[in-house]
Coordinates of C-alpha atoms in Angstrom, one line a residue:
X1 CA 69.4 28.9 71.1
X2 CA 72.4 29.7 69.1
X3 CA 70.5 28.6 66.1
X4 CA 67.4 30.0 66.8
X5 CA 70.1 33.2 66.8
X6 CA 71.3 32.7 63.8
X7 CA 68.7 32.1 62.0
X8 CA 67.0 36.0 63.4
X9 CA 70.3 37.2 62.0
X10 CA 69.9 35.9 58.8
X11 CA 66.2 36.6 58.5
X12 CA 67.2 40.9 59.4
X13 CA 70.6 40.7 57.0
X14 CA 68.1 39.2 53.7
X15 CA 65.5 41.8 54.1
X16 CA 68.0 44.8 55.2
X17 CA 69.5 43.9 51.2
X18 CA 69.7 46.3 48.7
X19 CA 66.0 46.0 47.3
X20 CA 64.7 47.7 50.8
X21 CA 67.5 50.2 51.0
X22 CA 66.5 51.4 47.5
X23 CA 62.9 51.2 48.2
X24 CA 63.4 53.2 52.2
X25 CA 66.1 56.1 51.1
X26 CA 65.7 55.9 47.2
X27 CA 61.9 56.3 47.9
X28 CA 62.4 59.1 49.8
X29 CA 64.4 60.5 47.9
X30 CA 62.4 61.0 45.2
X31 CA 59.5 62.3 47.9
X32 CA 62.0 64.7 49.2
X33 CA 62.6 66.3 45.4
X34 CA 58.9 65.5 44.3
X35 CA 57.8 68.0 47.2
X36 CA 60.4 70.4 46.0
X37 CA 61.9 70.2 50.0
X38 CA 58.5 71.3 51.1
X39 CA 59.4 69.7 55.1
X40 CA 62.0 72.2 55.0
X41 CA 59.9 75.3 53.2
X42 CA 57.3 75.6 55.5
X43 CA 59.4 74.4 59.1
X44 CA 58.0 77.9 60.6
X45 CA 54.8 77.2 59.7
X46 CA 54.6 73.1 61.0
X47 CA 55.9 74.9 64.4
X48 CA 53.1 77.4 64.6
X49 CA 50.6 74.3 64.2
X50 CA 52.2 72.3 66.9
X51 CA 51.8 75.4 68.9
X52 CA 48.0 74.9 68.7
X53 CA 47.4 78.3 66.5
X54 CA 45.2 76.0 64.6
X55 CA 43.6 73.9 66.9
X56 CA 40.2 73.2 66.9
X57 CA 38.5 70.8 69.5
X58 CA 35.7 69.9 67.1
X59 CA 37.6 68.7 64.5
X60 CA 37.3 64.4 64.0
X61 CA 40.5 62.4 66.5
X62 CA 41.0 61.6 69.7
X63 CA 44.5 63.8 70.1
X64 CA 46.1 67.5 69.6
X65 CA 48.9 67.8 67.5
X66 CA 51.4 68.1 70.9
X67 CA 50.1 64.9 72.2
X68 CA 50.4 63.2 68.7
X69 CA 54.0 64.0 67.9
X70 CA 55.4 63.0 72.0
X71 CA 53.4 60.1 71.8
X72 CA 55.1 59.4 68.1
X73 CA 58.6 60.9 69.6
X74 CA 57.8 59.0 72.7
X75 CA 58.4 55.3 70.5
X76 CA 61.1 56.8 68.4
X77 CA 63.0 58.9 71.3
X78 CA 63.9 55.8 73.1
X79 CA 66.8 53.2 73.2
X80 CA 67.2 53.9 69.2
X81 CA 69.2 56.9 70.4
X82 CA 71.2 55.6 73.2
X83 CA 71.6 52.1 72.6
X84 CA 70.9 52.5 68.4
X85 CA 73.4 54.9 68.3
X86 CA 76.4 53.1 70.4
X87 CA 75.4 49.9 68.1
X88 CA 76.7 52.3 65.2
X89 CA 79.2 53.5 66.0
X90 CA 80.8 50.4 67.4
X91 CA 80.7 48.7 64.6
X92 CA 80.6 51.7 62.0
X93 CA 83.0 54.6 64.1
X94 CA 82.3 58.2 63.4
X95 CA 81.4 57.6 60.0
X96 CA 78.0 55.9 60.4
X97 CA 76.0 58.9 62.2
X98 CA 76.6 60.7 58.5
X99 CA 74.2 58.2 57.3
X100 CA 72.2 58.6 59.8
X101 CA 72.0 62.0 59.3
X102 CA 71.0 61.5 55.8
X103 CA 68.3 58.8 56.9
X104 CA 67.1 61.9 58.7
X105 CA 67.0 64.3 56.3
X106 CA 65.5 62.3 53.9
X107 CA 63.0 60.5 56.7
X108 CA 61.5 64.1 57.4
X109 CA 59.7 63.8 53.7
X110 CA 58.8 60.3 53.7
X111 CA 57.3 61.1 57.2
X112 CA 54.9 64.3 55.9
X113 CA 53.6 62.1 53.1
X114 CA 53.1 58.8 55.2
X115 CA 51.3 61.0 57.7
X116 CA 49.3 62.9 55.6
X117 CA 47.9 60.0 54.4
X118 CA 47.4 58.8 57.7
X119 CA 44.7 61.5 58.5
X120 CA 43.5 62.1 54.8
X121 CA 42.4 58.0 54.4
X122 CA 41.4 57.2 58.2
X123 CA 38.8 54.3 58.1
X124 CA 36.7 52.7 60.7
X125 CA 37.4 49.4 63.0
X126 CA 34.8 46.9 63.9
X127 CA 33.5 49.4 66.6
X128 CA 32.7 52.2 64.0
X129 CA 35.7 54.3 65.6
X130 CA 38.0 56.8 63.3
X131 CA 41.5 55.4 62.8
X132 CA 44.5 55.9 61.0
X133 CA 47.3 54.5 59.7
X134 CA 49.1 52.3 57.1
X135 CA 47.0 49.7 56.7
X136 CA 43.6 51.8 56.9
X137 CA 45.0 54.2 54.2
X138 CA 46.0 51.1 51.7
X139 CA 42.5 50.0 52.2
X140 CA 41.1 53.5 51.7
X141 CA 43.7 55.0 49.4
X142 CA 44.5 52.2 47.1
X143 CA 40.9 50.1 47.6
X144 CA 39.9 46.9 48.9
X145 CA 42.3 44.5 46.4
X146 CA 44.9 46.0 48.3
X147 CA 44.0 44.6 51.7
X148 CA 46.6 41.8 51.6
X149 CA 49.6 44.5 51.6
X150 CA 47.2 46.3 54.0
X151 CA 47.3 42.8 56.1
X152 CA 51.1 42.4 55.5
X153 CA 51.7 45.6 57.8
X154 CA 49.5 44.8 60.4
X155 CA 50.9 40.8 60.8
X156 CA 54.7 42.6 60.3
X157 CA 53.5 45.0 63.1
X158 CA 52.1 43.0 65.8
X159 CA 56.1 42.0 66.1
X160 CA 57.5 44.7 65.0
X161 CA 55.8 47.1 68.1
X162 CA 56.7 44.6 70.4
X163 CA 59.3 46.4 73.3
X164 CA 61.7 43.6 73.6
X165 CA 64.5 46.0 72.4
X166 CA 63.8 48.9 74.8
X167 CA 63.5 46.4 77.7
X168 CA 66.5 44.5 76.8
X169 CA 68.6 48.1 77.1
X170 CA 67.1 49.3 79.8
X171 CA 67.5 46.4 82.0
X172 CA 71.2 45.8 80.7
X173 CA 71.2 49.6 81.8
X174 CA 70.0 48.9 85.3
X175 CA 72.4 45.8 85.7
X176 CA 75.5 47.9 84.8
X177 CA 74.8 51.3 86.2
X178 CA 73.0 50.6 89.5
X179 CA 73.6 47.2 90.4
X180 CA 77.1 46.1 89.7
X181 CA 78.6 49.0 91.0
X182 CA 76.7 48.2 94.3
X183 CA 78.0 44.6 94.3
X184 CA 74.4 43.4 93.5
X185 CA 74.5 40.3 91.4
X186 CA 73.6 40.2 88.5
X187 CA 71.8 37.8 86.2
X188 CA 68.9 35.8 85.3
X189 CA 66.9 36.6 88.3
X190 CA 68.1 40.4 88.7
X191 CA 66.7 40.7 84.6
X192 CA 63.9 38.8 85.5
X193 CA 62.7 41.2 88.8
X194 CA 63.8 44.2 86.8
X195 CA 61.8 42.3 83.8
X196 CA 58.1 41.9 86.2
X197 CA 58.5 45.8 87.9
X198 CA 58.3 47.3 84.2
X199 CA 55.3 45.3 83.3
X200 CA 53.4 46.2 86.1
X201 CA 54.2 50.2 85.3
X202 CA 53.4 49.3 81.7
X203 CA 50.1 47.3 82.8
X204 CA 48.5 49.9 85.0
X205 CA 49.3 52.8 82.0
X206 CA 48.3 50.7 78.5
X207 CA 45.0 49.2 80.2
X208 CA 44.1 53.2 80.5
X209 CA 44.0 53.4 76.6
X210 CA 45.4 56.4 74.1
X211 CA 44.1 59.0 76.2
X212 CA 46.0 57.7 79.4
X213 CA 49.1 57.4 77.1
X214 CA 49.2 60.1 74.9
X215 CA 48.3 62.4 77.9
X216 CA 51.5 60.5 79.8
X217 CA 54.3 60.8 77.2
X218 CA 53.2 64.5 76.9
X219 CA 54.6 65.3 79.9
X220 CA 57.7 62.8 80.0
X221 CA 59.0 63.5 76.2
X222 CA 60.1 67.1 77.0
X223 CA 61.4 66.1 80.3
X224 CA 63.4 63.5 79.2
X225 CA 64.8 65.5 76.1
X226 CA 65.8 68.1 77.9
X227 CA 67.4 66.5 80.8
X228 CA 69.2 64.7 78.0
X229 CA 70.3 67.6 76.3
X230 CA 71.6 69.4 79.5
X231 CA 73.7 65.9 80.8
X232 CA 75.5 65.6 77.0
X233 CA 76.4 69.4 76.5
X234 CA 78.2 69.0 79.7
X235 CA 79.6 66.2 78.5
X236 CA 80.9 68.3 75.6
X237 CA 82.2 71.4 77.6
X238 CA 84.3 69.0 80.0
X239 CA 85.5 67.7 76.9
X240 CA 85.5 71.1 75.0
X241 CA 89.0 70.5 73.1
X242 CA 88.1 67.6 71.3
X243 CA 84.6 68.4 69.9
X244 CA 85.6 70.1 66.3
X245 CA 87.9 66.9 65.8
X246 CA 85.2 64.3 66.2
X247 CA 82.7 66.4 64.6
X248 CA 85.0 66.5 61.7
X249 CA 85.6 62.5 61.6
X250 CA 81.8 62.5 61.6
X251 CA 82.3 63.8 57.7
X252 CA 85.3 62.5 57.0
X253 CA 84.9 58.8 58.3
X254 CA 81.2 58.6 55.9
X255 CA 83.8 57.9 52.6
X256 CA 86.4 56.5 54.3
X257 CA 85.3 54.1 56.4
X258 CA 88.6 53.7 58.5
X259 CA 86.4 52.3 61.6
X260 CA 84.1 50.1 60.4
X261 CA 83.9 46.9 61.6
X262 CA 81.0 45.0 60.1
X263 CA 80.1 42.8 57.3
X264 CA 81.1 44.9 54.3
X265 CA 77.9 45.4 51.5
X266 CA 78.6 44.1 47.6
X267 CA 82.3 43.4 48.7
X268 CA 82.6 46.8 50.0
X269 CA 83.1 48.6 53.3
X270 CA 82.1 51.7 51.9
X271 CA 78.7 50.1 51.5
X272 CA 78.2 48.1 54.9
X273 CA 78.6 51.7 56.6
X274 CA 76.3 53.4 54.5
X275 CA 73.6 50.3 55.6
X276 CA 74.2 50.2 58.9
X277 CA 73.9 54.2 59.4
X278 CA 70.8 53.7 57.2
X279 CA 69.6 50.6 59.0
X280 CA 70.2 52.3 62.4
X281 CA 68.5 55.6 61.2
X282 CA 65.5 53.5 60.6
X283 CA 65.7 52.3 64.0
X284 CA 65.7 55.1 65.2
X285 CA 63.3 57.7 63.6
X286 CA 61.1 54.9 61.6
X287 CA 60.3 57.2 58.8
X288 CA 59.0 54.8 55.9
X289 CA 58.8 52.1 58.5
X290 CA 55.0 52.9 59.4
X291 CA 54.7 52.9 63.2
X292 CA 54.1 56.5 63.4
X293 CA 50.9 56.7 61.5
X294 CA 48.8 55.0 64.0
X295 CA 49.8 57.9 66.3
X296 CA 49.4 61.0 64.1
X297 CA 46.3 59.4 62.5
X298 CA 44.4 59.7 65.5
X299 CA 45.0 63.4 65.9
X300 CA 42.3 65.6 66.3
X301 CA 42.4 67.7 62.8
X302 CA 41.0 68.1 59.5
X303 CA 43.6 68.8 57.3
X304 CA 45.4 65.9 56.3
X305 CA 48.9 68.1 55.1
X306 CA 48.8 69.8 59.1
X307 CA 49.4 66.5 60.1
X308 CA 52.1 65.7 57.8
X309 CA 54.3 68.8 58.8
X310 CA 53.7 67.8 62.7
X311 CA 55.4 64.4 61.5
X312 CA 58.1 65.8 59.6
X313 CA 59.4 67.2 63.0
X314 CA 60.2 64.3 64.7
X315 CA 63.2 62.8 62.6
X316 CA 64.6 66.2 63.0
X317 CA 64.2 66.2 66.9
X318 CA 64.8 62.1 66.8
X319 CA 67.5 61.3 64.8
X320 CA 69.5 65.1 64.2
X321 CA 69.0 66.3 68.0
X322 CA 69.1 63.3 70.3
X323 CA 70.9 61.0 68.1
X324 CA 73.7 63.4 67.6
X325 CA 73.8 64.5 71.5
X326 CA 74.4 60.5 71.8
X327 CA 77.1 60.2 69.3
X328 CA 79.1 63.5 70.2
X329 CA 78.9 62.0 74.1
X330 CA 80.8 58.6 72.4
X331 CA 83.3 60.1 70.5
X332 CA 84.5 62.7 72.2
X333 CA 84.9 60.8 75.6
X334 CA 86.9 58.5 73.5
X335 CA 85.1 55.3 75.3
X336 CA 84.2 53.9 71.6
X337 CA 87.7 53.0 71.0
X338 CA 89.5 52.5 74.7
X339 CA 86.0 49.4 75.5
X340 CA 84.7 46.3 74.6
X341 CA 81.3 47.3 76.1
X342 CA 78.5 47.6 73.3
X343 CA 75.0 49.2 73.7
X344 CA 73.7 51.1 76.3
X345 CA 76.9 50.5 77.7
X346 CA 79.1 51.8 75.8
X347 CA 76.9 55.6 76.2
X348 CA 77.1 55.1 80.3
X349 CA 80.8 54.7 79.9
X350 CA 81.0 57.6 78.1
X351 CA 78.7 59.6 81.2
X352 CA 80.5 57.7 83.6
X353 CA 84.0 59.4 82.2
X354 CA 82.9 63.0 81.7
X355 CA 81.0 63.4 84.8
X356 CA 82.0 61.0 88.0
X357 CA 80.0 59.9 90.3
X358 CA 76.6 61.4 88.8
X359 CA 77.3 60.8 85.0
X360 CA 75.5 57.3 85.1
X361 CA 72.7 57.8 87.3
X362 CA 72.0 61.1 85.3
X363 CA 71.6 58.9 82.2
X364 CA 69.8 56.3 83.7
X365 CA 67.3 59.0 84.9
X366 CA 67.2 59.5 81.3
X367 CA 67.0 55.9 80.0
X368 CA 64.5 55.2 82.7
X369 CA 62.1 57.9 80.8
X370 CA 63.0 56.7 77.0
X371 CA 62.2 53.4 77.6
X372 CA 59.5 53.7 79.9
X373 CA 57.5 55.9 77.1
X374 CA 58.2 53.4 74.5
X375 CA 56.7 50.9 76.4
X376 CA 53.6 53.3 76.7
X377 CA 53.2 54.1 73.0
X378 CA 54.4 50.3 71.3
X379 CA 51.7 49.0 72.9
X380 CA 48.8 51.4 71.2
X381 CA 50.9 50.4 68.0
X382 CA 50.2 46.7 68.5
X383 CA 46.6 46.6 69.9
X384 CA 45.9 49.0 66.5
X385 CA 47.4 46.6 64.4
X386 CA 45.4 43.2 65.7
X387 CA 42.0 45.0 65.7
X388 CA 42.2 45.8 62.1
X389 CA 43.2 41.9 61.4
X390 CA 40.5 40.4 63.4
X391 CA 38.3 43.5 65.0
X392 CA 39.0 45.8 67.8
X393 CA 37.1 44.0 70.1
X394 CA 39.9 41.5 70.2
X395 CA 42.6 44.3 70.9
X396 CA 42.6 43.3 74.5
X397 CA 44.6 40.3 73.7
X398 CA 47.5 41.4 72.3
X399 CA 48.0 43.7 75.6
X400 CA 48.6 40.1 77.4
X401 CA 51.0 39.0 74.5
X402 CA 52.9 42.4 74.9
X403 CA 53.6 42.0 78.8
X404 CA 54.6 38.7 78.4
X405 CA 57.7 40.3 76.0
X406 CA 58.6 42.7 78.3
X407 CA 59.7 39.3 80.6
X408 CA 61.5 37.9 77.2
X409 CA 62.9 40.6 76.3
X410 CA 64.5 41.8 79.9
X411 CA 66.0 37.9 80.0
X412 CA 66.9 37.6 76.0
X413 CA 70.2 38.4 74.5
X414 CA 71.1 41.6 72.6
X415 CA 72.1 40.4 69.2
X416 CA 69.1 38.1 69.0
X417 CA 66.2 41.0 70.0
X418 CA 68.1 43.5 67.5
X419 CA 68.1 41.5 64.9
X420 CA 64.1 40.7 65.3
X421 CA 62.9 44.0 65.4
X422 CA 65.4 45.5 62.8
X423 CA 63.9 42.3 60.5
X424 CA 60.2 42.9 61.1
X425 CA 60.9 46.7 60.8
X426 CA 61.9 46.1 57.2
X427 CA 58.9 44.2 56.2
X428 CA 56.8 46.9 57.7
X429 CA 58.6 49.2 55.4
X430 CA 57.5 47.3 52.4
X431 CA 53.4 48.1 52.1
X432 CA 55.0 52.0 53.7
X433 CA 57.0 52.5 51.1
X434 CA 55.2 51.1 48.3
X435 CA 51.5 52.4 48.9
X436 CA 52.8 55.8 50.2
X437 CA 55.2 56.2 47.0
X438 CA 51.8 55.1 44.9
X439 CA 49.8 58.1 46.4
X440 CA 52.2 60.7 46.7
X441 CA 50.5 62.9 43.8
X442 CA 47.7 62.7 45.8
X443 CA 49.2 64.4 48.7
X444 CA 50.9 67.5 47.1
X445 CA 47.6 67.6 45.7
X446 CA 46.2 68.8 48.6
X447 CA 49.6 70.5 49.7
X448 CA 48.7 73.1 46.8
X449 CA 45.2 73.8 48.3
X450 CA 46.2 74.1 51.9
X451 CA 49.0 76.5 51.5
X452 CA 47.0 78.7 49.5
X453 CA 44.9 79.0 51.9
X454 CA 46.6 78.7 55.4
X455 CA 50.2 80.2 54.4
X456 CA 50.8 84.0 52.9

């Protein structure tokens, strides 16, 4: 097993290299100045749409823009931003959530052009249905001798949407929150029971379809966001003499790297934070990775750039809301220096300190919702993903595949199920970032028409 390990670790370090960094941050990058910071021009107006001002129930999809961007925010808003985060910053300090800041910033671009593609080049499965995403707009976009990047995606997703990472958390969550404290014991057999309760939840929800899910995570995401929100700022004000100094490290830590304890990038520490903030931003918000665009390509709309600016919000509520609650918790507690704890841990440590007694079972509440929409919405990722690689009739079968990983990945270590994802994340990234990069003209394109005409 230790090999097997190792060999996942070296698999996520080659492709998390410089070549994908450039490709993920430099690529949007040049999206974010291409667009002249259009995600951040026209915020008002991306709010007004989610809103439903422009909602009309004839238009082609099977969503509305609300139940497009929780069902997104529902995969992203998850055990990225309480486990992700406490990954980070144990290995990176203060200094790695100002890359992940700037995975943010720059994410919200790549994600209005990835998902404006999504609903301007949806294509049809074996069924004749609508659908969107990365591999339907390479196909459609860029033209049938691009299937094979089109094919890399979908074979990169079908593990990539897998929730091995989100079950991993949440039952190492469980274990150290409920039933330790309760002098439960705690192993094998506890992950394993914990492992079969969340695949029956999961069963009875995915087996329901999109409309099931996407009508689900609708009413969890703002739940769970806000409940969130309420525990950390509470967190803050117990802790109310401390926040300005962490907030500063935040800035200063990003240069100096005085914290970080990972493998250092070209020979430099510098360079290993920068990637891990970057790598863990990804994680976290998956702008350029792709997942998203199965979600906000099935929304019910006719304008391609509407879509886009729905996308555009959920880094900012993702990575610069939640993320940050997470971190701030962390830091200001001081648990990220003071334990040996890693994870999910580390975060109910820092609960557990601010507020006694409640602190833990408040953020398992929390956990409980993240992971449990995750679950909902990876699964919808995956079942897209195999019916364009061998027809949606077959779709069925990779629900069977998915509950079977919800066993693995409640019983599997942490390292080992991190490392996976993060490594099929970044092949993912590769047919994103290259096909979306290759039909960017086309989308400001249509960005010019449909602010001339929606926008004063």
């Amino acid at each position: 097993m230790s090999q097997i390990d190792q060999f996942i670790a070296d698999f996520a370090s080659a492709v998390w290299g410089i070549p994908l960094v450039i490709l993920l941050i430099g690529g949007g990058i040049f999206l974010l100045i291409y667009s002249r910071f259009l995600p951040f021009r026209y915020l008002g107006h991306s709010i007004e749409v989610l809103r439903g001002k422009y909602n009309n129930p004839d238009d082609p999809g099977d969503i509305n823009h609300f139940q497009a961007l929780s069902t997104a925010l529902s995969s992203t808003v998850g055990m990225g931003n309480i486990a992700g985060v406490a990954v980070a910053i144990a290995l990176g300090g203060p200094g790695a959530i100002f890359w992940l800041w700037v995975s943010a910033v720059v994410g919200m671009a790549t994600k209005f052009f990835t998902n404006s593609l999504a609903v301007m080049y949806r294509g049809k499965d074996s069924e004749g249905k609508i659908q969107g995403g990365v591999m339907y707009f390479i196909v459609e976009g860029l033209g049938k001798k691009w299937k094979p990047l089109a094919i890399f995606f979908a074979v990169s997703g079908l593990v990539g949407a897998l929730p091995v990472f989100n079950v991993n958390q949440l039952t190492q969550a469980i274990n150290y929150i409920l039933l330790e404290p309760n002098n439960i014991e705690t192993g094998f057999m506890s992950s394993l029971i914990i492992g079969i309760f969340l695949t029956i939840i999961t069963t009875i929800v995915i087996v329901g379809g999109l409309d099931r899910i996407s009508k689900t995570v609708s009413k969890l995401v703002p739940a769970m966001v806000a409940l969130y929100f309420l525990s950390v700022v509470t967190i803050l004000l117990v802790n109310y003499d401390v926040v300005l100094h962490y907030f500063g490290m935040i800035f200063t830590d990003a240069f100096a790297a005085n914290n970080y304890k990972g493998d250092p990038l070209l020979g430099g520490v510098l360079g290993g934070l920068i990637l891990l903030g970057i790598r863990r931003g990804a994680f976290s918000n998956e702008a350029g990775i792709g997942t998203a665009t199965m979600a906000h390509g099935a929304s019910k709309t006719s304008e391609p750039i509407r879509e886009g600016l729905i996308a555009m919000l959920g880094p900012a509520i993702d990575t610069l809301v939640v993320c940050t609650l997470t971190a701030m918790a962390i830091l200001v507690t001081g648990v990220w220096q003071s334990t040996d704890v890693n994870g999910v841990s580390l975060t109910a440590a820092a609960f557990d300190q601010a507020i006694p007694y409640v602190g833990n079972y408040l953020l398992l509440l929390c956990i409980l919702a993240f992971s449990i929409s995750s679950l909902f919405s990876y699964s919808y990722y995956g079942t897209k993903c195999l019916s364009f690689l061998i027809g949606a009739e077959n779709k069925k079968y990779y629900n069977w595949i998915y509950i079977l990983s919800i066993i693995i990945g409640a019983t599997t270590s942490l390292s080992f199920i991190l490392n996976l994802i993060d490594g099929f994340f970044a092949l993912m990234a590769i047919p994103t970032m290259i096909s979306t990069l290759i039909l960017a003209p086309r989308v400001m394109k249509a960005a010019k028409i449909y602010f001339a005409k929606y926008t004063p």
